[in-house]
Structures are given as structure tokens and as C-alpha cells.
CSV table of C-alpha atoms and ligand atoms in Angstrom, one decimal:
chain,number,residue,atom,x,y,z
A,248,MET,CA,116.2,74.1,115.7
A,249,VAL,CA,118.5,72.3,113.2
A,250,LYS,CA,122.0,72.2,114.7
A,251,GLU,CA,124.6,74.2,112.8
A,252,GLN,CA,127.2,71.5,113.3
A,253,SER,CA,125.1,68.7,111.9
A,254,ILE,CA,124.4,70.9,108.8
A,255,GLN,CA,128.0,71.4,108.2
A,256,GLU,CA,128.9,67.8,108.8
A,257,ALA,CA,126.2,66.5,106.4
A,258,TYR,CA,127.4,69.0,103.9
A,259,GLU,CA,131.0,67.8,104.0
A,260,VAL,CA,129.9,64.2,103.3
A,261,ALA,CA,127.6,65.4,100.5
A,262,LYS,CA,130.5,67.4,99.0
A,263,GLN,CA,132.6,64.3,99.0
A,264,ARG,CA,129.9,62.2,97.4
A,265,TYR,CA,129.4,64.7,94.6
A,266,ALA,CA,133.1,65.2,94.1
A,267,GLU,CA,133.4,61.5,93.4
A,268,ILE,CA,131.2,61.9,90.3
A,269,GLY,CA,133.0,65.1,89.3
A,270,VAL,CA,130.4,67.6,90.6
A,271,ASP,CA,131.6,70.7,92.5
A,272,THR,CA,129.0,71.6,95.1
A,273,GLU,CA,130.6,75.0,95.8
A,274,GLU,CA,130.2,75.9,92.1
A,275,ALA,CA,126.6,74.7,92.1
A,276,MET,CA,125.8,77.0,95.1
A,277,LYS,CA,127.5,79.9,93.4
A,278,LYS,CA,125.3,79.4,90.3
A,279,LEU,CA,122.2,79.0,92.4
A,280,ALA,CA,122.8,82.3,94.1
A,281,GLU,CA,122.7,83.9,90.7
A,282,ILE,CA,119.2,82.7,89.9
A,283,LYS,CA,116.8,85.5,90.7
A,284,LEU,CA,113.1,84.6,91.1
A,285,SER,CA,110.3,87.0,90.3
A,286,VAL,CA,108.0,86.5,93.3
A,287,HIS,CA,104.4,87.4,92.5
A,288,CYS,CA,102.8,89.8,95.0
A,289,TRP,CA,99.3,88.5,94.4
A,290,GLN,CA,99.6,85.3,96.5
A,291,GLY,CA,99.4,87.6,99.5
A,292,ASP,CA,95.9,89.0,98.9
A,293,ASP,CA,94.2,86.5,96.6
A,294,VAL,CA,94.7,88.7,93.6
A,295,ARG,CA,92.5,91.6,94.8
A,296,GLY,CA,94.8,94.6,94.7
A,297,PHE,CA,94.0,98.0,96.2
A,298,LEU,CA,92.3,99.9,93.4
A,299,ASN,CA,88.9,98.4,93.6
A,300,PRO,CA,89.1,95.1,95.3
A,301,THR,CA,86.5,92.9,93.8
A,302,GLU,CA,86.0,89.2,93.3
A,303,LEU,CA,88.4,87.7,90.9
A,304,GLY,CA,86.9,86.7,87.5
A,305,ASP,CA,87.6,86.2,83.9
A,306,GLY,CA,88.7,82.6,84.2
A,307,LEU,CA,90.8,83.1,87.3
A,308,SER,CA,89.7,81.8,90.7
A,309,VAL,CA,91.1,81.6,94.2
A,310,THR,CA,89.6,79.2,96.7
A,311,GLY,CA,90.0,79.1,100.4
A,312,ASN,CA,89.5,81.5,103.3
A,313,TYR,CA,92.6,81.1,105.5
A,314,PRO,CA,92.7,84.0,107.8
A,315,GLY,CA,95.2,86.9,107.6
A,316,ARG,CA,94.9,88.1,104.0
A,317,ALA,CA,96.8,91.3,103.4
A,318,ARG,CA,94.4,94.2,102.7
A,319,THR,CA,96.6,97.2,102.4
A,320,PRO,CA,99.9,98.2,100.9
A,321,GLU,CA,101.5,98.2,104.3
A,322,GLU,CA,100.2,94.7,105.1
A,323,LEU,CA,101.2,93.3,101.7
A,324,THR,CA,104.7,94.7,101.9
A,325,SER,CA,105.1,93.5,105.5
A,326,ASP,CA,104.0,89.9,104.4
A,327,LEU,CA,106.3,90.0,101.4
A,328,HIS,CA,109.2,91.1,103.6
A,329,GLU,CA,108.5,88.2,105.9
A,330,ALA,CA,108.5,85.8,103.0
A,331,LEU,CA,111.6,87.2,101.3
A,332,SER,CA,113.5,87.0,104.6
A,333,LEU,CA,112.9,83.2,104.5
A,334,ILE,CA,113.9,82.7,100.9
A,335,PRO,CA,117.7,82.5,100.3
A,336,GLY,CA,119.2,85.2,98.0
A,337,LYS,CA,118.0,88.4,96.5
A,338,HIS,CA,115.0,88.4,94.2
A,339,LYS,CA,112.4,90.5,92.4
A,340,VAL,CA,108.7,91.1,93.2
A,341,ALA,CA,106.1,91.2,90.4
A,342,LEU,CA,103.3,93.6,90.6
A,343,HIS,CA,100.0,94.3,88.7
A,344,SER,CA,98.2,97.6,87.9
A,345,ILE,CA,95.7,96.8,90.6
A,346,TYR,CA,98.4,97.2,93.2
A,347,ALA,CA,98.7,101.0,92.6
A,348,VAL,CA,98.8,103.0,95.8
A,349,THR,CA,97.0,106.3,95.5
A,350,ASP,CA,94.6,108.5,97.6
A,351,LYS,CA,92.9,109.7,94.5
A,352,LYS,CA,89.9,107.9,93.0
A,353,LYS,CA,91.5,106.5,89.9
A,354,ASP,CA,90.3,103.9,87.4
A,355,LEU,CA,92.5,101.1,86.1
A,356,ASP,CA,93.5,103.0,82.9
A,357,GLU,CA,94.5,106.1,84.9
A,358,VAL,CA,97.2,104.6,87.2
A,359,GLY,CA,100.7,105.5,86.2
A,360,PRO,CA,104.3,105.7,87.6
A,361,GLU,CA,103.3,108.2,90.2
A,362,ASP,CA,101.0,105.6,91.8
A,363,PHE,CA,103.9,103.1,92.3
A,364,LYS,CA,106.2,105.3,94.2
A,365,PHE,CA,105.3,103.4,97.4
A,366,TRP,CA,106.5,100.2,95.8
A,367,VAL,CA,109.7,101.7,94.4
A,368,ASP,CA,110.6,103.2,97.8
A,369,TRP,CA,109.9,99.8,99.4
A,370,ALA,CA,111.9,97.9,96.7
A,371,LYS,CA,114.9,100.2,97.3
A,372,LYS,CA,114.7,99.5,101.0
A,373,GLU,CA,114.6,95.8,100.3
A,374,GLY,CA,117.3,96.0,97.6
A,375,ILE,CA,115.2,94.2,95.1
A,376,GLY,CA,113.9,94.8,91.5
A,377,LEU,CA,110.3,95.0,90.4
A,378,ASP,CA,108.5,93.3,87.5
A,379,MET,CA,105.1,94.5,86.1
A,380,ASN,CA,101.8,93.1,84.8
A,381,GLY,CA,99.1,95.2,83.3
A,382,THR,CA,95.8,94.1,84.8
A,383,PHE,CA,93.3,93.1,82.1
A,384,PHE,CA,90.7,91.4,84.3
A,385,SER,CA,88.3,91.9,87.2
A,386,HIS,CA,86.9,95.1,85.8
A,387,PRO,CA,83.5,96.1,84.3
A,388,MET,CA,85.2,97.0,81.1
A,389,VAL,CA,85.9,93.4,80.4
A,390,ARG,CA,82.9,93.0,78.1
A,391,GLU,CA,81.7,89.5,77.5
A,392,ASN,CA,85.2,88.1,78.2
A,393,LEU,CA,86.9,90.4,75.8
A,394,THR,CA,89.4,93.3,76.3
A,395,LEU,CA,92.0,94.1,73.7
A,396,SER,CA,90.3,92.0,71.1
A,397,SER,CA,86.8,93.3,71.6
A,398,PRO,CA,84.8,94.4,68.6
A,399,ASP,CA,84.0,97.6,70.5
A,400,LYS,CA,86.5,100.4,70.0
A,401,ASP,CA,85.7,102.0,73.4
A,402,VAL,CA,86.5,98.7,75.1
A,403,ARG,CA,89.7,98.2,73.2
A,404,ASP,CA,90.7,101.8,73.8
A,405,PHE,CA,90.3,101.5,77.6
A,406,TRP,CA,92.5,98.4,77.7
A,407,ILE,CA,95.0,99.9,75.3
A,408,LYS,CA,95.4,102.7,77.8
A,409,VAL,CA,95.9,100.2,80.6
A,410,GLY,CA,98.7,98.6,78.5
A,411,ILE,CA,100.4,101.9,77.7
A,412,GLN,CA,100.4,102.9,81.4
A,413,SER,CA,101.7,99.5,82.4
A,414,ARG,CA,104.7,100.1,80.1
A,415,ARG,CA,105.3,103.5,81.6
A,416,ILE,CA,105.2,102.0,85.1
A,417,ALA,CA,107.6,99.2,84.2
A,418,ASN,CA,110.0,101.7,82.6
A,419,TYR,CA,109.8,103.7,85.8
A,420,PHE,CA,110.7,100.6,87.8
A,421,GLY,CA,113.7,99.9,85.6
A,422,GLN,CA,114.9,103.5,85.8
A,423,GLU,CA,114.6,103.8,89.5
A,424,LEU,CA,115.9,100.4,90.5
A,425,GLY,CA,118.6,99.9,87.9
A,426,GLN,CA,117.4,96.6,86.7
A,427,GLN,CA,115.2,95.6,83.8
A,428,SER,CA,111.5,95.3,84.7
A,429,VAL,CA,109.8,92.6,82.7
A,430,ASN,CA,106.3,93.7,81.8
A,431,ASN,CA,104.0,90.7,81.3
A,432,PHE,CA,100.8,90.8,79.2
A,433,TRP,CA,98.1,88.3,79.8
A,434,ILE,CA,94.5,88.9,78.7
A,435,PRO,CA,91.6,86.6,79.4
A,436,ASP,CA,89.9,87.1,76.0
A,437,GLY,CA,88.0,84.2,74.5
A,438,TYR,CA,84.7,82.6,73.9
A,439,LYS,CA,82.7,80.0,75.9
A,440,ASP,CA,81.2,78.6,72.8
A,441,ASN,CA,82.4,78.0,69.2
A,442,PRO,CA,83.2,81.2,67.4
A,443,VAL,CA,82.2,81.8,63.8
A,444,ASP,CA,85.2,84.1,63.2
A,445,LYS,CA,88.5,83.0,64.7
A,446,LEU,CA,90.6,85.4,62.7
A,447,ALA,CA,89.2,88.9,63.4
A,448,PRO,CA,89.7,88.8,67.2
A,449,ARG,CA,93.3,87.9,66.7
A,450,GLN,CA,93.8,90.7,64.2
A,451,ARG,CA,92.2,93.1,66.6
A,452,LEU,CA,94.5,91.9,69.3
A,453,ILE,CA,97.6,92.4,67.1
A,454,GLU,CA,96.5,95.9,66.4
A,455,SER,CA,95.8,96.7,70.0
A,456,LEU,CA,99.2,95.3,71.2
A,457,ASP,CA,101.0,97.2,68.4
A,458,GLU,CA,99.3,100.4,69.5
A,459,ILE,CA,100.4,99.8,73.0
A,460,LEU,CA,104.0,99.4,71.9
A,461,ALA,CA,103.9,102.4,69.5
A,462,ALA,CA,102.9,104.9,72.2
A,463,ASP,CA,106.4,105.1,73.8
A,464,GLU,CA,109.9,104.0,73.1
A,465,PHE,CA,111.7,102.8,76.1
A,466,ASP,CA,115.3,101.7,76.6
A,467,GLU,CA,115.3,97.9,76.9
A,468,LYS,CA,117.7,98.3,79.8
A,469,ASN,CA,114.7,99.4,81.8
A,470,THR,CA,111.9,97.3,80.5
A,471,ILE,CA,110.9,94.7,78.0
A,472,GLU,CA,107.4,93.2,77.3
A,473,SER,CA,106.5,89.6,77.6
A,474,TYR,CA,103.4,87.8,76.3
A,475,GLU,CA,101.5,85.0,78.0
A,476,GLY,CA,99.2,82.7,76.2
A,477,LYS,CA,96.8,80.1,77.6
A,478,LEU,CA,94.9,77.0,76.5
A,479,PHE,CA,91.6,77.8,78.0
A,480,ALA,CA,89.8,78.9,81.2
A,481,THR,CA,86.5,78.1,82.8
A,482,GLY,CA,83.9,80.1,81.0
A,483,ILE,CA,86.3,80.5,78.0
A,484,GLU,CA,86.5,76.9,76.9
A,485,SER,CA,86.1,77.0,73.2
A,486,TYR,CA,88.5,79.7,71.9
A,487,THR,CA,91.3,81.7,73.4
A,488,VAL,CA,92.3,84.7,71.4
A,489,GLY,CA,95.8,84.8,72.9
A,490,SER,CA,96.8,81.2,72.3
A,491,HIS,CA,100.4,79.9,72.7
A,492,GLU,CA,101.1,80.0,69.0
A,493,PHE,CA,99.7,83.5,68.7
A,494,TYR,CA,102.0,84.9,71.4
A,495,ASP,CA,105.0,82.8,70.3
A,496,ASN,CA,104.7,84.4,66.9
A,497,TYR,CA,103.9,87.9,68.3
A,498,ALA,CA,107.0,87.7,70.6
A,499,LEU,CA,109.2,86.5,67.7
A,500,THR,CA,108.1,89.2,65.2
A,501,ARG,CA,108.3,92.0,67.7
A,502,ASN,CA,111.5,90.8,69.3
A,503,LYS,CA,110.0,90.5,72.7
A,504,LEU,CA,109.8,87.7,75.4
A,505,TRP,CA,107.4,84.8,75.4
A,506,THR,CA,105.8,83.9,78.7
A,507,ILE,CA,105.3,80.2,79.5
A,508,ASP,CA,103.0,79.5,82.4
A,509,ALA,CA,103.4,75.9,83.5
A,510,GLY,CA,99.7,75.7,84.2
A,511,HIS,CA,98.5,76.9,80.8
A,512,PHE,CA,99.0,73.8,78.7
A,513,HIS,CA,97.4,70.5,78.3
A,514,PRO,CA,98.2,68.4,81.5
A,515,THR,CA,100.3,65.9,79.5
A,516,GLU,CA,102.3,68.5,77.7
A,517,ASP,CA,105.8,69.0,78.8
A,518,VAL,CA,106.4,72.8,79.0
A,519,SER,CA,110.2,72.4,79.4
A,520,ASP,CA,110.3,71.0,75.9
A,521,LYS,CA,109.3,74.3,74.5
A,522,PHE,CA,112.3,76.3,75.8
A,523,THR,CA,114.7,74.9,73.3
A,524,SER,CA,112.2,75.3,70.5
A,525,PHE,CA,111.7,79.0,71.1
A,526,LEU,CA,115.0,80.3,72.3
A,527,PRO,CA,117.2,79.5,69.3
A,528,PHE,CA,114.9,82.0,67.4
A,529,GLY,CA,113.6,84.3,70.1
A,530,LYS,CA,114.8,87.1,72.4
A,531,GLY,CA,114.0,85.4,75.6
A,532,LEU,CA,111.5,83.8,77.9
A,533,MET,CA,109.5,84.6,81.0
A,534,LEU,CA,108.3,81.7,83.1
A,535,HIS,CA,105.3,81.6,85.4
A,536,VAL,CA,106.2,78.6,87.5
A,537,SER,CA,102.9,77.3,88.6
A,538,ARG,CA,101.3,73.9,89.4
A,539,SER,CA,98.2,72.8,87.7
A,540,VAL,CA,96.1,70.1,89.2
A,541,ARG,CA,93.8,68.8,86.5
A,542,TRP,CA,93.6,72.3,85.1
A,543,ASP,CA,95.1,75.7,85.5
A,544,SER,CA,94.4,75.6,89.2
A,545,ASP,CA,97.4,77.7,90.3
A,546,HIS,CA,98.3,75.4,93.2
A,547,VAL,CA,101.5,76.2,95.2
A,548,VAL,CA,104.6,75.0,93.5
A,549,ILE,CA,106.2,71.9,94.9
A,550,MET,CA,109.1,69.7,93.9
A,551,ASP,CA,107.3,67.6,91.4
A,552,ASP,CA,108.4,66.1,88.1
A,553,ALA,CA,107.1,69.0,86.0
A,554,LEU,CA,109.3,71.4,88.1
A,555,ALA,CA,112.3,69.1,87.8
A,556,ARG,CA,111.9,69.0,84.1
A,557,ILE,CA,111.7,72.8,83.9
A,558,THR,CA,114.8,73.4,86.0
A,559,ARG,CA,116.8,70.6,84.5
A,560,SER,CA,116.2,71.9,81.0
A,561,LEU,CA,117.2,75.5,81.9
A,562,VAL,CA,120.4,74.3,83.6
A,563,ARG,CA,121.5,71.6,81.2
A,564,ASP,CA,120.9,73.6,78.1
A,565,ASN,CA,122.4,76.8,79.6
A,566,LEU,CA,119.2,78.8,79.1
A,567,LEU,CA,119.2,80.8,82.3
A,568,ASP,CA,120.7,84.0,80.8
A,569,LYS,CA,117.7,84.3,78.5
A,570,THR,CA,115.1,83.2,80.9
A,571,ASN,CA,113.3,85.2,83.6
A,572,VAL,CA,111.9,82.8,86.3
A,573,GLY,CA,108.7,84.1,87.9
A,574,LEU,CA,106.2,82.4,90.1
A,575,ASP,CA,102.4,82.4,89.6
A,576,PHE,CA,100.1,80.7,92.1
A,577,PHE,CA,97.4,81.7,94.5
A,578,ASP,CA,96.2,79.4,97.3
A,579,ALA,CA,94.0,80.8,100.1
A,580,THR,CA,93.7,77.5,102.0
A,581,VAL,CA,97.1,77.8,103.7
A,582,ASN,CA,99.1,80.6,105.3
A,583,ARG,CA,99.8,82.9,102.4
A,584,VAL,CA,103.4,83.7,103.5
A,585,ALA,CA,104.1,80.0,103.9
A,586,ALA,CA,102.8,79.5,100.4
A,587,TRP,CA,105.3,82.0,98.9
A,588,VAL,CA,108.1,80.4,100.9
A,589,VAL,CA,107.2,76.8,99.9
A,590,GLY,CA,106.9,77.7,96.2
A,591,ALA,CA,110.0,79.8,96.0
A,592,ARG,CA,112.2,77.4,98.0
A,593,ALA,CA,110.9,74.4,96.0
A,594,THR,CA,111.9,76.2,92.8
A,595,GLN,CA,115.4,76.9,94.2
A,596,LYS,CA,115.8,73.4,95.5
A,597,SER,CA,114.9,72.0,92.1
A,598,PHE,CA,117.4,74.3,90.5
A,599,LEU,CA,120.0,73.1,92.9
A,600,GLN,CA,119.3,69.5,92.2
A,601,ALA,CA,119.6,70.2,88.5
A,602,LEU,CA,122.9,72.0,89.0
A,603,LEU,CA,124.3,69.1,91.0
A,604,ALA,CA,124.9,66.8,88.1
A,605,PRO,CA,127.9,65.8,85.9
A,606,ILE,CA,126.2,67.5,82.9
A,607,GLN,CA,129.1,67.3,80.5
A,608,ASP,CA,129.7,63.6,81.2
A,609,LEU,CA,126.0,62.9,80.6
A,610,LYS,CA,126.1,64.8,77.4
A,611,ASP,CA,129.2,62.9,76.3
A,612,ALA,CA,127.4,59.6,77.0
A,613,GLU,CA,124.4,60.7,75.1
A,614,ASN,CA,126.5,61.9,72.1
A,615,SER,CA,128.3,58.5,72.0
A,616,TYR,CA,125.0,56.7,72.0
A,617,ASP,CA,125.6,55.3,75.5
A,618,TYR,CA,122.0,55.5,76.6
A,619,THR,CA,122.6,52.9,79.3
A,620,THR,CA,125.0,55.2,81.2
A,621,ARG,CA,122.6,58.1,80.7
A,622,LEU,CA,119.7,56.1,82.2
A,623,VAL,CA,121.6,54.7,85.1
A,624,GLU,CA,123.3,57.9,86.1
A,625,THR,CA,120.4,60.2,85.8
A,626,GLU,CA,118.4,57.8,87.9
A,627,GLU,CA,121.1,57.4,90.6
A,628,LEU,CA,121.4,61.2,90.8
A,629,LYS,CA,117.9,61.5,92.2
A,630,SER,CA,119.0,59.9,95.5
A,631,PHE,CA,122.3,61.8,95.9
A,632,PRO,CA,122.4,64.0,99.0
A,633,PHE,CA,121.4,67.3,97.5
A,634,GLY,CA,119.3,68.1,100.6
A,635,ALA,CA,122.5,68.5,102.6
A,636,VAL,CA,123.8,71.0,100.0
A,637,TRP,CA,120.5,72.9,100.1
A,638,ASP,CA,120.7,73.1,103.9
A,639,GLU,CA,124.2,74.5,103.7
A,640,PHE,CA,123.1,77.0,101.1
A,641,CYS,CA,120.4,78.2,103.4
A,642,ARG,CA,122.8,78.4,106.4
A,643,ARG,CA,125.3,80.5,104.4
A,644,ASN,CA,122.5,82.8,103.2
A,645,ASN,CA,121.3,83.3,106.8
A,646,VAL,CA,117.8,81.9,106.3
A,647,PRO,CA,116.3,79.1,108.5
A,648,VAL,CA,117.3,75.5,107.6
A,649,GLY,CA,114.7,72.8,107.2
A,650,THR,CA,111.2,73.5,108.7
A,651,ASP,CA,112.7,76.1,111.1
A,652,TRP,CA,111.3,78.7,108.8
A,653,LEU,CA,107.7,77.6,109.6
A,654,THR,CA,108.4,78.4,113.2
A,655,GLU,CA,109.0,81.9,112.1
A,656,VAL,CA,105.9,82.1,110.0
A,657,ARG,CA,103.8,80.8,112.9
A,658,GLN,CA,105.2,83.6,115.1
A,659,TYR,CA,104.4,86.1,112.4
A,660,GLU,CA,101.0,84.7,111.9
A,661,LYS,CA,100.2,85.0,115.6
A,662,ASN,CA,101.7,88.4,116.1
A,663,VAL,CA,100.6,90.0,112.8
A,664,GLN,CA,98.3,88.1,110.4
A,665,LEU,CA,95.8,86.8,112.9
A,666,LYS,CA,95.4,90.3,114.4
A,667,ARG,CA,93.8,91.4,111.2
A,668,ASP,CA,90.1,90.8,111.3
B,907,RNT,C1,96.3,83.8,84.2
B,907,RNT,C2,97.7,84.1,84.1
B,907,RNT,C3,98.2,85.3,84.7
B,907,RNT,C4,97.7,85.6,86.1
B,907,RNT,C5,98.3,86.7,86.9
B,907,RNT,C6,97.5,87.1,88.1
B,907,RNT,O1,95.9,82.6,83.8
B,907,RNT,O2,98.5,83.0,84.5
B,907,RNT,O3,99.6,85.3,84.7
B,907,RNT,O4,97.8,84.4,86.9
B,907,RNT,O5,98.5,87.7,86.0
B,908,ZN,ZN1,100.6,83.2,84.6
């Protein structure tokens, strides 16, 4: 157990050190507390859902067989509760159509708000909001890797219904929980080999997406749509219908959000550089904070350079008001609750490190061409005692400090997860 007194003593020293460079640690903690993460439910059960749990496909894959996967709504909410109790602050949980809870035999295009009452009741109990994702994968109606852009009308119509229902569900979340539910659209559509026609699938996708939006008009207070592109996936290497430019333009022209998944770009591309290219024109962003290793591998988020660049850009350029920060990873080689906690806490730590900087001074140096100061100070900041501020933040939020949280996960694993067979 980390001693309360040593946390506070270390914090006082850190507070002094930061004050010397004009940084207010109390202010930084206040700002950090306002950053709500959208914690993805699918890390808990390897993206299977409850509707018709099949193997994941359509370019997505989960590897590993760590014991204790959640198999039912009760197990998944219990695991989520455990994870949320170890992450400081109040957050949101992101769902997918496949997490509908119903006794009736329903297909993916049939689930509606009534099948998410379980989740709304649970979210009310937890005091959190819910985000939504229509599920456009792992279903026999994905024909030859195509859904909303398929040349077959019956295929498109099926998925249009899924999209329409997802909006109704998200609107229900917003209404019931009193906070906007972001409804994210990602579709796997694409070709393994070189297409002859690159235009027609995109035109069909536009028509399908427009049809989904035209079905209902919802108050933006309750829900807004967001669109997530991708570079490629395994089996869909040559052409992705919903590319980044496609959704960037779709979001702009429909006044919706653009989703940037950190794993969906070329490995040398800096995703944080895109925020300030989109936001001066667009309504807002949704992020899927993820970690790609060589490709869109959806590894658990850690404090690496890519994450630091994301959080620094959002903080330094004051973009948090227009950005929804969600997580998206799925690793089945480690305890799944621990995965959530590591990824969420790493994201928060990285935000804190970004907040603990003399941002205006650095901007002034930059604007007066003093690149020497900029270089020296940003480099020095990396070894400032931000960890002591993080520990104090955890202590004040009544969550375990340091690796003490793992002791709790181990207990939970022994008493709950490992008892599942
Ligand atoms: C897939 C996208 C998408 C999914 C989730 C499960 O490449 O990142 O966001 O990971 O919807
Ligand atoms: Zn994603």
C-alpha cells in the first residue's frame, strides 16, 4: 500500500517545482477532472456481444485467451464497474448494437431502444453517460466485405436499418441520461484486390448514410453522429470505401463529427496533426485512442509518444471542448479489467502531463522565434515530477494510487473472473 503521507509530501514538493515555472498544479487537476473518457465496453468480452456471439471478422481480430471473459450482461457490467472504480473521475461507456439485452430472438437490424433498457438502468446507477456504435460487422449480411456500399439493395437495406436503429438507441441514451450520446459509424467495406470502380461504392455509401440520417430528426442535445475512416484491414488491403478523406468530407458537409482512430493511419503519420486541420472547419471530433503495433492491432493504450502528441495537441490548442475522447482496444492476453484500467489511466496521465506545462510562455517563445527556449523547456518538462501530481489526483478521487489498483484487480479476478468457466 502506498502511504497517504508520502503521497502528500511528494505532491507538495511537485507543486513547488511546478510553481517555479508558473504552472498551477491545482488548476491542472481541476481541468483533468473535466476530461470525460468514453470507455469502450468491448474490451471486456473480445468484441462478441450478446446477440449472436460469433468470431470477430471483417478485418478485426482479437488474439489471446486469458481466462475470465465476460459472457453475459451481468458479467460485463460487473467487470466495467470494477474497472470504472479504479479510474479516477466520472466517464462514459461506449456500446455497440451487439450488446443489446433481450429475451426475444432478434436480428441485428431489429434491436432498438427497448433492448438497451438494461444498460440505461445500469448507467443511471453508475451516474455515467452512454455512447453508441451501430455494429456493421460479424454478421452473415456482410457480403464479400461490403455493407452500406454493397451493390445489392437487400444488403444495403439491412445495414441501413441497423444504422437507423442505432440512431434511435443513441437518442434514447441522450434522453434518459441527460448527456449527449455520440453515435459512431464505422463500416468494414472494401476490397482485397484492386477495384475497377472506385467511385460507385463511395456514391452508394453516401446514399446509404444519408438515408440513415433522413429517417429521424433528433435533437443534437441527445445525440450526434460521428464517422470513422480507416486506411486498410487484413483482407481489405487494396481499397477502403470509407477512407479518411471520405469521412472528413462527409462529416464536414453534414455538420457531424469526424472520428480519428489512432490505429487507422500509416504508422509514421501523426494523427494529432489532423485535429487542427479539421476543427477550424468542422463541428467536432471523436477520438478512438488506440495503439497500433505495425498495423491496426488495437493494443492496450500506454503512455507512448503518439499518445503524448494527441493529449498535448488537445490541451495546448484548447480543443477539448470540441473533442470526445474515446478508447478503442481489445487485448485478450491480459486481464481484461486491467487492460481497461491501464489504457484509461495512461490516457489521463498523459493529459495531466500535457496540462502541467507553461503553455502561454512556450507559445510566446515560439511567436518570438525563440526556438531555443521552446526546445529546452519542452525537453525539461518531460522529467518534471508529474507522477506525484497524478498520485495526488488519484488519492483525492478515492482510487488506488500506484499499482495498488492491481491488487484489487487480482482480488476481483480470483473471486469473480476465474470462477467463470
Ligand atoms: C475498427 C474500428 C472500430 C472498432 C469498434 C469495435 O477498425 O476501429 O471502431 O474497433 O467499433
Ligand atoms: Zn475505432
